Tab-separated table of C-alpha atoms in Angstrom:
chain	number	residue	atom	x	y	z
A	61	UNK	CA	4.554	0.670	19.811
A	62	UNK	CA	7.804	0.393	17.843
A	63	UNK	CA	10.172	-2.521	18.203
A	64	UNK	CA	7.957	-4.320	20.977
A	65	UNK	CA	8.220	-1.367	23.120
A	66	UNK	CA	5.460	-0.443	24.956
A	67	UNK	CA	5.249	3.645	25.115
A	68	UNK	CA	3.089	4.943	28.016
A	69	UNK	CA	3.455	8.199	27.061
A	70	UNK	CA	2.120	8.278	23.705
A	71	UNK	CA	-0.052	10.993	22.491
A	72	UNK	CA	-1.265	11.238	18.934
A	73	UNK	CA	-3.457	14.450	17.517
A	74	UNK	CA	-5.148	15.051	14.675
A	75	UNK	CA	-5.806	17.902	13.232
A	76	UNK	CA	-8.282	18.529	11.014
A	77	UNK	CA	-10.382	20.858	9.174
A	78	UNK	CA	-11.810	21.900	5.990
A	79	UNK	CA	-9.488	20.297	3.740
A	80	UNK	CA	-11.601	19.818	0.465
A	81	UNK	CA	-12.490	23.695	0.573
A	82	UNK	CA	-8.763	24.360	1.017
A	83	UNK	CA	-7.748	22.276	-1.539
A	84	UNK	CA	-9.935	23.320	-3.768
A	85	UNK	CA	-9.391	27.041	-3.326
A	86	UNK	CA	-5.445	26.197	-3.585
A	87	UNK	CA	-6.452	24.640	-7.311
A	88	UNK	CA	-7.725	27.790	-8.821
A	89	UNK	CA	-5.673	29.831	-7.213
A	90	UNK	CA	-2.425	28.979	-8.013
A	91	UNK	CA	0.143	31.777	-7.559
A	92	UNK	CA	-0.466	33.841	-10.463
A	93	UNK	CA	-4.233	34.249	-9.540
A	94	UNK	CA	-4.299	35.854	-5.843
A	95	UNK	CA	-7.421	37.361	-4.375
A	96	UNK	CA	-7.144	40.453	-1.570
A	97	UNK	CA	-6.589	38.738	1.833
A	98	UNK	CA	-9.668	39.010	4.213
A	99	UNK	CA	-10.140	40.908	7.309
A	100	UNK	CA	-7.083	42.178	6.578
A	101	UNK	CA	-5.055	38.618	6.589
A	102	UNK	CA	-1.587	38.742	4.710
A	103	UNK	CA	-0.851	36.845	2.099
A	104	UNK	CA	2.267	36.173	1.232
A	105	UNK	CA	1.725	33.853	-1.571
A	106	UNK	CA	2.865	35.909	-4.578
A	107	UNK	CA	6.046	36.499	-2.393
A	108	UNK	CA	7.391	32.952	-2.237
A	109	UNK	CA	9.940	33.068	-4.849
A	110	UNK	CA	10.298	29.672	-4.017
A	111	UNK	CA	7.581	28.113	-5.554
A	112	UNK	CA	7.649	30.138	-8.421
A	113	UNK	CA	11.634	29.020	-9.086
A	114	UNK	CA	10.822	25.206	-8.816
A	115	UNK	CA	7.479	25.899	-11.465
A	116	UNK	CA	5.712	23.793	-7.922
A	117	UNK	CA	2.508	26.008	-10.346
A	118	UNK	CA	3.147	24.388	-13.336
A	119	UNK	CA	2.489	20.693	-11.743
A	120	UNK	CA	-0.232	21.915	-10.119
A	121	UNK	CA	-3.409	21.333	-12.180
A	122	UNK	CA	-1.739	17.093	-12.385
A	123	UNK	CA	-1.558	17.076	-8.626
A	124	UNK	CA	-0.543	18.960	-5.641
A	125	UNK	CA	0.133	15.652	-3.254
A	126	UNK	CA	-3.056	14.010	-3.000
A	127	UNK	CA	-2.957	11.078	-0.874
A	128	UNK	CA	0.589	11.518	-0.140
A	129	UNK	CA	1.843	11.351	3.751
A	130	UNK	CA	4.911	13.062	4.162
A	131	UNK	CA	7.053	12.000	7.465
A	132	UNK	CA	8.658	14.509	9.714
A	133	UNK	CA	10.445	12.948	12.514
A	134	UNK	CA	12.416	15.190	15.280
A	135	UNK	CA	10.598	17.888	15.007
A	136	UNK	CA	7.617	19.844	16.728
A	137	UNK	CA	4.783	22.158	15.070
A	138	UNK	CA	2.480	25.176	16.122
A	139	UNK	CA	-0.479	22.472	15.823
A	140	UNK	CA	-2.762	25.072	15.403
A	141	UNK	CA	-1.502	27.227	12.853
A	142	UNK	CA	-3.528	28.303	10.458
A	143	UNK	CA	-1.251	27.420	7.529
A	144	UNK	CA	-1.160	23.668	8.823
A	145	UNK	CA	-4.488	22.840	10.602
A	146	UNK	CA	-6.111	20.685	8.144
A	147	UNK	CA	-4.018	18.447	7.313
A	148	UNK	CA	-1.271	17.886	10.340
A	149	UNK	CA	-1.161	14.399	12.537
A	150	UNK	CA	1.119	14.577	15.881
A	151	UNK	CA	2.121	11.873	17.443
A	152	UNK	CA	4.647	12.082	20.329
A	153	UNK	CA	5.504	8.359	21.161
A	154	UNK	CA	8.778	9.042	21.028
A	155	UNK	CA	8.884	12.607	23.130
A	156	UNK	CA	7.994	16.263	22.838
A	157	UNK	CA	11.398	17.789	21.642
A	158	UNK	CA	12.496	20.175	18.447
A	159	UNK	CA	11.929	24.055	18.204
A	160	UNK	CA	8.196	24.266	17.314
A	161	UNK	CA	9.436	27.446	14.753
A	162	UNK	CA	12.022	25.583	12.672
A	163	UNK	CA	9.346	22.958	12.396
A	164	UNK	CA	6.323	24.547	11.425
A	165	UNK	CA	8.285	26.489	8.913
A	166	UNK	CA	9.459	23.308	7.337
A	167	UNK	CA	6.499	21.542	7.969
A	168	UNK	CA	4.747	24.521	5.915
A	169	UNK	CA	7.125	24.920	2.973
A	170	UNK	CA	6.179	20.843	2.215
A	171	UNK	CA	2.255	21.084	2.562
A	172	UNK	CA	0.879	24.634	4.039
A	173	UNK	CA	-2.475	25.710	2.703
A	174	UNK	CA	-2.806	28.903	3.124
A	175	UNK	CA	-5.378	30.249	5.982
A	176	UNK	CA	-8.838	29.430	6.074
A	177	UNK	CA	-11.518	27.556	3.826
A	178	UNK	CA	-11.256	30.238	1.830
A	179	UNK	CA	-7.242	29.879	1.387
A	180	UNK	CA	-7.548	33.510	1.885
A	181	UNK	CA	-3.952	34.709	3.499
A	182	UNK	CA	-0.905	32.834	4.519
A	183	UNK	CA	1.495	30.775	2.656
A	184	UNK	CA	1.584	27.812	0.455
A	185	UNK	CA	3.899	24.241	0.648
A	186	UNK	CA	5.278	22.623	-2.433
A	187	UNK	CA	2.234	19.761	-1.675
A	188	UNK	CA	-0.231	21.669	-0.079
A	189	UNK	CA	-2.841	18.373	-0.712
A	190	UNK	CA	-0.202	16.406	1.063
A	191	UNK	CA	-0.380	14.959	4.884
A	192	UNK	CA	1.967	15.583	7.344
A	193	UNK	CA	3.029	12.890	10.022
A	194	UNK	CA	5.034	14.821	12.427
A	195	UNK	CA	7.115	12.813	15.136
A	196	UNK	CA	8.540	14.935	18.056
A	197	UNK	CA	11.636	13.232	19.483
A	198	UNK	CA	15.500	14.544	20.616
A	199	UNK	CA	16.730	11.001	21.351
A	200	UNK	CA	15.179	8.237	19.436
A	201	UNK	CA	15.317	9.763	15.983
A	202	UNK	CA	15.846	6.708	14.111
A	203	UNK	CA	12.430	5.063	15.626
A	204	UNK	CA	10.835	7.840	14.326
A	205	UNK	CA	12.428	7.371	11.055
A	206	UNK	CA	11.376	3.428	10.687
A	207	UNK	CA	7.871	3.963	12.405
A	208	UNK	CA	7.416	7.218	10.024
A	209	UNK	CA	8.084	4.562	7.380
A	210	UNK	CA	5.767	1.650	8.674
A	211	UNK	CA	2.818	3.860	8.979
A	212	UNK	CA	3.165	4.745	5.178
A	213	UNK	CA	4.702	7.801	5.021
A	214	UNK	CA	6.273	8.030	0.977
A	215	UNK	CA	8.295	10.431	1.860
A	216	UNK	CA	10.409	11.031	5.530
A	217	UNK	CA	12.238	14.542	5.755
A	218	UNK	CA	14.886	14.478	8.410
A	219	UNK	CA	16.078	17.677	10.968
A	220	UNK	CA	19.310	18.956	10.612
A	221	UNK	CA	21.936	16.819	12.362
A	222	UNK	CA	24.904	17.747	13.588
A	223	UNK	CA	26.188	13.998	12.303
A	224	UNK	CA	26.592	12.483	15.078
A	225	UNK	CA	23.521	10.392	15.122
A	226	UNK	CA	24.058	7.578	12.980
A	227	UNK	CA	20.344	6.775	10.668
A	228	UNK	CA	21.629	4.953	7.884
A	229	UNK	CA	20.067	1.504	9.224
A	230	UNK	CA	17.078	3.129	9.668
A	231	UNK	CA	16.660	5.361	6.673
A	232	UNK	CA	17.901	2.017	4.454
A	233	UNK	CA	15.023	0.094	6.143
A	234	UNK	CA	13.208	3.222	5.034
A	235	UNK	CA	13.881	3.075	1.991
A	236	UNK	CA	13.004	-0.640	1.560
A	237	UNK	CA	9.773	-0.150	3.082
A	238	UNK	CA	8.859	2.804	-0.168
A	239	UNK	CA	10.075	5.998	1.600
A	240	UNK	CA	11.885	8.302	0.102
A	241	UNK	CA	14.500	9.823	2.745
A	242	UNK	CA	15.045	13.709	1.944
A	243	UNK	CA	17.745	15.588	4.121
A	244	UNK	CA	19.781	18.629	4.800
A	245	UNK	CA	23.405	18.312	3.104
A	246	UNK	CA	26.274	18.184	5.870
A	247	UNK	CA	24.561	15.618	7.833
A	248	UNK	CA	26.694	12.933	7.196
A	249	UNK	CA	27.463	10.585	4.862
A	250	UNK	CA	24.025	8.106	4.162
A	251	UNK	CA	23.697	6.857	0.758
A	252	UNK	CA	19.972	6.403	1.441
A	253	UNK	CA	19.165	10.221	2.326
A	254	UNK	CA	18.777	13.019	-0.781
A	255	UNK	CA	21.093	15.172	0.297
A	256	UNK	CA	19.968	18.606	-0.367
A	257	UNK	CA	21.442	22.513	-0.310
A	258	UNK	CA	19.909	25.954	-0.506
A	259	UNK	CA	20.410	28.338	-2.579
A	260	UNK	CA	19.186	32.070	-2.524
A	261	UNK	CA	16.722	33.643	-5.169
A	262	UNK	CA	20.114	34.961	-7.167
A	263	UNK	CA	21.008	31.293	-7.422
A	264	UNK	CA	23.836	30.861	-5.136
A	265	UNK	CA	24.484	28.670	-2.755
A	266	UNK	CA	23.165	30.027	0.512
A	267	UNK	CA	26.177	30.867	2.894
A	268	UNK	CA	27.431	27.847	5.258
A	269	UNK	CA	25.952	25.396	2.218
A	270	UNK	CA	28.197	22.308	2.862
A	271	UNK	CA	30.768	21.000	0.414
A	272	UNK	CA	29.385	20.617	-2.902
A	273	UNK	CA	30.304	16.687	-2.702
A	274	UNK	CA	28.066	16.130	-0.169
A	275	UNK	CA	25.106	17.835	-2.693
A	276	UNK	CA	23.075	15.884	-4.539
A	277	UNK	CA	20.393	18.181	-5.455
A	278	UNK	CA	19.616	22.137	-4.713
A	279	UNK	CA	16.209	23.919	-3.782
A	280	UNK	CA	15.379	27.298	-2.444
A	281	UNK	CA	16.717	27.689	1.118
A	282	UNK	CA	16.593	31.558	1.429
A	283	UNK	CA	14.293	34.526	2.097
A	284	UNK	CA	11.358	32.004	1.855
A	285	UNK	CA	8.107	32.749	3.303
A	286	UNK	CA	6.831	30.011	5.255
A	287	UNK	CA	4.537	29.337	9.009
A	288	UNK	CA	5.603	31.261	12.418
A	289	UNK	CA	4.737	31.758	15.664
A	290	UNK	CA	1.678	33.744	16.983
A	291	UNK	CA	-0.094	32.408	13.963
A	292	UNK	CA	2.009	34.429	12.145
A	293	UNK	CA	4.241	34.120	8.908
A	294	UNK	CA	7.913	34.760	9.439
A	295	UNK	CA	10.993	34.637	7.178
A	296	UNK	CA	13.751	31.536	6.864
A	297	UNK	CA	17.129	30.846	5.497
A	298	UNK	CA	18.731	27.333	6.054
A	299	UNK	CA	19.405	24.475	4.685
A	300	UNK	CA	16.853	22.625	6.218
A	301	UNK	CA	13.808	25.036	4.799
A	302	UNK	CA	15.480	23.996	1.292
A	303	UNK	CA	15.249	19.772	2.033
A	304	UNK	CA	11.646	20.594	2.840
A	305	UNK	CA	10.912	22.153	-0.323
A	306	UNK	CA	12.837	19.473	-2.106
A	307	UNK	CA	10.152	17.178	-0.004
A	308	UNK	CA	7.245	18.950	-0.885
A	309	UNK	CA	8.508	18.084	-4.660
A	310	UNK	CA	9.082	14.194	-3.692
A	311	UNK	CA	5.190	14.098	-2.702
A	312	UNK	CA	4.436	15.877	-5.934
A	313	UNK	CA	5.910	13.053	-7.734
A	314	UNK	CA	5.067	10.332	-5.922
A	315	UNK	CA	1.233	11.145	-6.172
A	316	UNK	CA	1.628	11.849	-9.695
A	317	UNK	CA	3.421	8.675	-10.426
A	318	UNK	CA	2.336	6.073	-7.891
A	319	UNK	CA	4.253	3.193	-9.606
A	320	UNK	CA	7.569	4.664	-9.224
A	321	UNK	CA	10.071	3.155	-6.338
A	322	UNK	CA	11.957	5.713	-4.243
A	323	UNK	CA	15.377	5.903	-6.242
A	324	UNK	CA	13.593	6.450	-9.314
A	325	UNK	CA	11.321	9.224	-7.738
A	326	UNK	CA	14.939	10.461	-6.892
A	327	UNK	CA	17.016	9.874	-9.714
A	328	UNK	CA	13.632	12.082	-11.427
A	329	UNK	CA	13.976	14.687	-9.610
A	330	UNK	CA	18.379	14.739	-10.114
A	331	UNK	CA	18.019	13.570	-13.593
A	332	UNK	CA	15.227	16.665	-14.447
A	333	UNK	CA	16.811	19.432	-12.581
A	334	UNK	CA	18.437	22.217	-14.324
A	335	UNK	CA	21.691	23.367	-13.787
A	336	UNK	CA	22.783	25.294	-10.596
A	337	UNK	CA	25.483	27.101	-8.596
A	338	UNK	CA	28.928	25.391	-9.455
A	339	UNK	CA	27.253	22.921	-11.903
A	340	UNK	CA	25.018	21.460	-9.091
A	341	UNK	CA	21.344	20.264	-9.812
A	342	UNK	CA	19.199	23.279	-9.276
A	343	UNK	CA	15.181	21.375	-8.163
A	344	UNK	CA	12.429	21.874	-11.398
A	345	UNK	CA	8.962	20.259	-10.879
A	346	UNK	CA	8.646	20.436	-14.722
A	347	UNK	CA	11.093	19.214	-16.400
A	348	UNK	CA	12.091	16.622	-13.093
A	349	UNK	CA	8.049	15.488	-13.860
A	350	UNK	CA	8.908	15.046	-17.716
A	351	UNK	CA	11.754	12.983	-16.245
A	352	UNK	CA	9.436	10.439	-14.097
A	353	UNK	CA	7.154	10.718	-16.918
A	354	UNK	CA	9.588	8.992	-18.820
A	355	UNK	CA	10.276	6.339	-16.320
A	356	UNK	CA	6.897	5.231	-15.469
A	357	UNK	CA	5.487	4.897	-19.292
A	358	UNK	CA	6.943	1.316	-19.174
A	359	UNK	CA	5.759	0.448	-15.713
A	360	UNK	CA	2.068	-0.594	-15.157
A	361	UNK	CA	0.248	0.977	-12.615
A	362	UNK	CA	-0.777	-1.554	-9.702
A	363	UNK	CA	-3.761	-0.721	-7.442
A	364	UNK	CA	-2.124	-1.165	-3.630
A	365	UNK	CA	-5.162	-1.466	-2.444
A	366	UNK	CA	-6.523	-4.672	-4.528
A	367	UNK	CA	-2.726	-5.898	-4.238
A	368	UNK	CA	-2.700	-5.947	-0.195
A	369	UNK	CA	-6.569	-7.352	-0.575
A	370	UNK	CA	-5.138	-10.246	-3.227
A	371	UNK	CA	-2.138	-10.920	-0.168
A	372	UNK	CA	-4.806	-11.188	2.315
A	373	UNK	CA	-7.026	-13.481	0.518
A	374	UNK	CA	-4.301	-15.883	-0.328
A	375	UNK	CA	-3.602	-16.967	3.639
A	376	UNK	CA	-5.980	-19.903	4.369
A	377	UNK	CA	-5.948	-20.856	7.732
A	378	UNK	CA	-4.851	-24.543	9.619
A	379	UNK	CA	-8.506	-25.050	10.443
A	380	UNK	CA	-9.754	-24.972	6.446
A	381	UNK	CA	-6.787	-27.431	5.616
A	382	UNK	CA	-7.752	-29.665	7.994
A	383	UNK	CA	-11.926	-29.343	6.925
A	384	UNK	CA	-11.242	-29.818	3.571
A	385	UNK	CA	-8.630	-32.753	3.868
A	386	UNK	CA	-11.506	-34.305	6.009
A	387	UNK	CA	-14.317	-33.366	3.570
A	388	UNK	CA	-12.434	-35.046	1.064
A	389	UNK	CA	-11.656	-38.487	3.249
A	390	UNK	CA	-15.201	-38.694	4.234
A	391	UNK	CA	-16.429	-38.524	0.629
A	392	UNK	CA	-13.445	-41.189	-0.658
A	393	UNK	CA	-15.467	-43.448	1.908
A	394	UNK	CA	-18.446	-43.030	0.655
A	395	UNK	CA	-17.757	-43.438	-2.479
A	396	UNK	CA	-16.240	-46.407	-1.854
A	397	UNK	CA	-19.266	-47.996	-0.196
A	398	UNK	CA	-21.571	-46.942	-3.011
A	399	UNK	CA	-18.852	-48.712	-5.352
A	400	UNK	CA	-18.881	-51.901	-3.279
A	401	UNK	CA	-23.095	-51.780	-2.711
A	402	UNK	CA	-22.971	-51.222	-6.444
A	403	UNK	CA	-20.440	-54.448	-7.467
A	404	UNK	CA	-22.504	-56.863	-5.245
A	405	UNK	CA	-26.023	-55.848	-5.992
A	406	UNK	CA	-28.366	-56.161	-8.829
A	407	UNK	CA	-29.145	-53.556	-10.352
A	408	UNK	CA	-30.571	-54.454	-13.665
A	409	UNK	CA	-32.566	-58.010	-12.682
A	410	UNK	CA	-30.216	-60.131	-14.192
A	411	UNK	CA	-30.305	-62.334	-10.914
A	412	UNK	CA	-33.295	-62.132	-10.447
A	413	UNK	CA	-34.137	-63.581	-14.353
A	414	UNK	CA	-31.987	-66.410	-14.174
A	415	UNK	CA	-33.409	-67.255	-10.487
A	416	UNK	CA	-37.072	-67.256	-12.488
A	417	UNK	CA	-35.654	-69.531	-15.489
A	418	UNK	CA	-34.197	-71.950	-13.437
A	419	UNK	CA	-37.255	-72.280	-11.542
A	420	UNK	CA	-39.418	-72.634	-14.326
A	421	UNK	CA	-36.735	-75.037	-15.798
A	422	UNK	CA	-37.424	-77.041	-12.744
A	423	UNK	CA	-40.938	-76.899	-12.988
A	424	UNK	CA	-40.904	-78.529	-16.544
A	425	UNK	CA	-38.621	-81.299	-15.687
A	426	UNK	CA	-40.392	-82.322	-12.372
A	427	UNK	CA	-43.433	-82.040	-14.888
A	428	UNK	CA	-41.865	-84.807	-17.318
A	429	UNK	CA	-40.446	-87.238	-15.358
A	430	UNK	CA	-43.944	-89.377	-14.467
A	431	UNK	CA	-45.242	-89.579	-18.155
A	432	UNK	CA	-41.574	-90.900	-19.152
A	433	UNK	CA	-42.310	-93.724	-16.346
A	434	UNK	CA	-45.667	-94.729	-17.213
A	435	UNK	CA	-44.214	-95.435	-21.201
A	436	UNK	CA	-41.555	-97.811	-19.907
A	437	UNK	CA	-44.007	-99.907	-17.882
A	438	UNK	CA	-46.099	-100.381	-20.595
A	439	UNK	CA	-43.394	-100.981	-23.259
A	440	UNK	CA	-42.119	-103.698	-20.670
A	441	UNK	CA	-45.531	-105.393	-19.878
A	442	UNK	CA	-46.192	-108.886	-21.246
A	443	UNK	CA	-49.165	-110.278	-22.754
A	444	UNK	CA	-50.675	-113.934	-22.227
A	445	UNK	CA	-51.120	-115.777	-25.516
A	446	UNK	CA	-54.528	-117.299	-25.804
A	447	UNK	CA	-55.185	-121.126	-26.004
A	448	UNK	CA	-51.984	-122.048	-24.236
C-alpha cells in the first residue's frame, strides 16, 4: 500500500538461497584469485574490466555491501538467475513491466554473486553482499521510487527515461528519507539524481553519452559482462549498465560508512574520482573511499537500531498520563489525612499526662478542704469561764 492505495494485485517474492556460502566464497576470491568453473560453468569474472577499473577489489576485504538494500524501481529480473538468486526481493505492487534483460543485467552489475554456493561461474556486481529490491512498473514510477525509499532502500537506481516522466518530487522525498538516487545521464534535469555516463575500457565516453553538462560522474558502461537470459551471461553497452555500477559503488560506501547522509556519500564518490574523458569524474572505489573516510572521521557513528528503539520508548500513551496523574491525587489525599489524624491526635501522651495531673491535682484538693474546716470551728469555739 503506497499513498492509502489499496493494491489488489500485489505480489512480492523472495528469493533466497545460500547467501553466507556465496558471500563468503566472493571474499576470498576476489578477481585476481579465480578457480576453474565447474561442470563446465563459465566464468567470466576475470573478464569484467569493469570492476577491475573502479578497484570495486581493493574495497573488498572492508565490505562488499553488507546490509545494504539497493532499490530498483521500473524494472523486471530473470528471478531465477543464477547470478541473482540469493539475494533478489520482487515485488510487483505497482505492475509487471520493463525488459527482464536490461534489468537483470543491471540488477547484476550492482550485486550479482556469481553462480552457486560455490561462486563457481558467472559474474560479479560492484556489491555482491548487497540486497536488491526490485519494483516492476511502466506507469507509476515515482511510487516505486518513494515506496523503494520507505522500505529502506539506501540506495534507488532509476531506468533510463526518455524525460518525460517528471521524479524530482519523488526522488527529493527520496533523498530526505536517506536514499541515495543514482541515474542514467540524459534523463532530465533532477538535482536529486547522480547523474551518471559510460565510458568504454579505452576511457571514452561511450557513443550517444549525453552532454557532458548533464554528467556528474562516469563508470564503465561498455563491453561489461553482466546476467542474461537462459541463465546465461550476455554482453552490455549503455548508459544505464554504467549508473548501476556507479550504484553498486553507492552501497559500497554506504555499508562502509553508515553515518554518512546521501550527498556526502555522493559528493565522496565525485570528490574521490579520478579524472576522465573531457575532464569528467572517472568512478574509483579507492580513492572515492579515502574521500568518505575523510568525511566520516568527525561524525560519530549512531546505532539505528537503539536510535528507532530510544524513539519508541519515548511515546507514553493517554492511558499512563491519566494513571499516574491519578496515582499521584490519590496519594496527595492520603497524605493529607495522615497529616490531619497526625495534628489532632496524641501521639506522644502529652494529653493524656496533663489529664492524669489534673486529676490527681483534684484529688489532693478535695482531700484538704475538710481538715481546713474542722481548724476554723475550733479556733472559733468559746469556752465557759468557771465560777461565773
Amino acid at each position: 500500500m503506497l499513498g492509502g492505495n489499496s493494491r489488489d494485485r500485489t505480489h512480492t517474492r523472495h528469493v533466497r538461497g545460500a547467501t553466507a556460502a556465496a558471500c563468503a566464497a566472493v571474499t576470498v576470491l576476489g578477481l585476481t584469485a579465480v578457480p576453474a568453473a565447474a561442470d563446465g560453468q563459465p566464468d567470466f569474472r576475470p573478464e569484467q574490466w569493469g570492476l577491475q577499473s573502479i578497484g570495486a577489489q581493493e574495497v573488498w576485504p572492508d565490505t562488499q555491501g553488507q546490509g545494504i538494500t539497493v532499490g530498483l524501481p521500473g524494472i523486471s529480473v530473470y528471478e531465477d538467475h543464477p547470478d541473482l538468486v540469493d539475494n533478489l526481493t520482487v515485488d510487483t505492487q505497482f505492475g509487471e513491466g520493463g525488459d527482464p534483460e536490461t534489468g537483470s543485467g543491471a540488477a547484476a552489475l550492482v550485486g550479482g554473486h556469481g553462480h552457486g554456493m560455490d561462486a563457481d561461474g558467472g559474474v560479479l556486481g560492484v556489491a555482491p553482499a548487497s540486497t536488491l529490491l526490485v519494483l516492476p512498473t511502466q506507469d507509476e514510477l515515482d511510487d516505486a521510487v518513494r515506496f523503494a525509499a520507505n522500505e529502506g532502500a539506501q540506495v534507488i537506481l532509476l531506468p533510463e527515461t526518455d524525460g518525460s516522466v517528471d521524479l524530482t518530487d519523488a526522488t527529493r522525498e527520496a533523498v530526505q528519507n536517506g536514499a541515495l538516487v543514482v541515474g542514467p545521464a540524459g534523463g532530465g534535469e533532477d538535482a536529486s539524481v547522480l547523474t551518471v555516463a559510460g565510458t568504454t575500457e579505452g576511457g571514452d565516453l561511450i557513443p550517444g553519452s549525453p552532454a557532458a553538462e548533464g554528467v556528474e560522474l562516469t563508470a564503465p558502461g561498455a563491453d561489461l559482462e553482466t546476467a542474461g537470459p537462459d541463465m546465461g551471461q550476455v554482453q552490455v553497452t549503455g548508459t544505464p549498465y554504467a549508473a548501476a555500477v556507479a550504484a553498486g559503488a553507492a552501497a559500497l560506501l554506504r555499508a562502509d560508512y553508515p553515518q554518512l547522509r546521501p550527498e556526502q556519500v555522493r559528493e565522496a564518490l565525485v570528490q574521490g574520482a579520478q579524472q576522465g574523458p573531457g575532464g569528467l569524474p572517472a568512478l574509483h572505489l579507492p580513492t572515492a573511499q579515502a574521500q568518505a573516510a575523510d568525511t566520516a572521521q568527525d561524525i560519530p557513528l549512531i546505532d539505528e537500531d537503539l536510535v528507532n528503539e530510544g524513539e519508541q520508548s519515548q511515546g507514553v500513551p493517554v492511558w499512563a498520563w491519566f494513571l499516574t496523574v491519578g496515582a499521584v491525587l490519590v496519594l496527595g489525599v492520603l497524605l493529607l489525612v495522615v497529616w490531619l489524624r497526625r495534628s489532632t491526635a496524641d501521639p506522644y501522651g502529652v494529653k493524656a499526662e496533663r489529664r492524669e495531673e489534673d486529676a490527681q491535682i483534684a484529688a489532693e484538693r478535695a482531700a484538704e478542704a475538710p481538715s481546713n474546716g474542722r481548724r476554723k470551728q475550733r479556733g472559733g469555739r468559746r469556752r465557759k469561764t468557771r465560777g461565773n
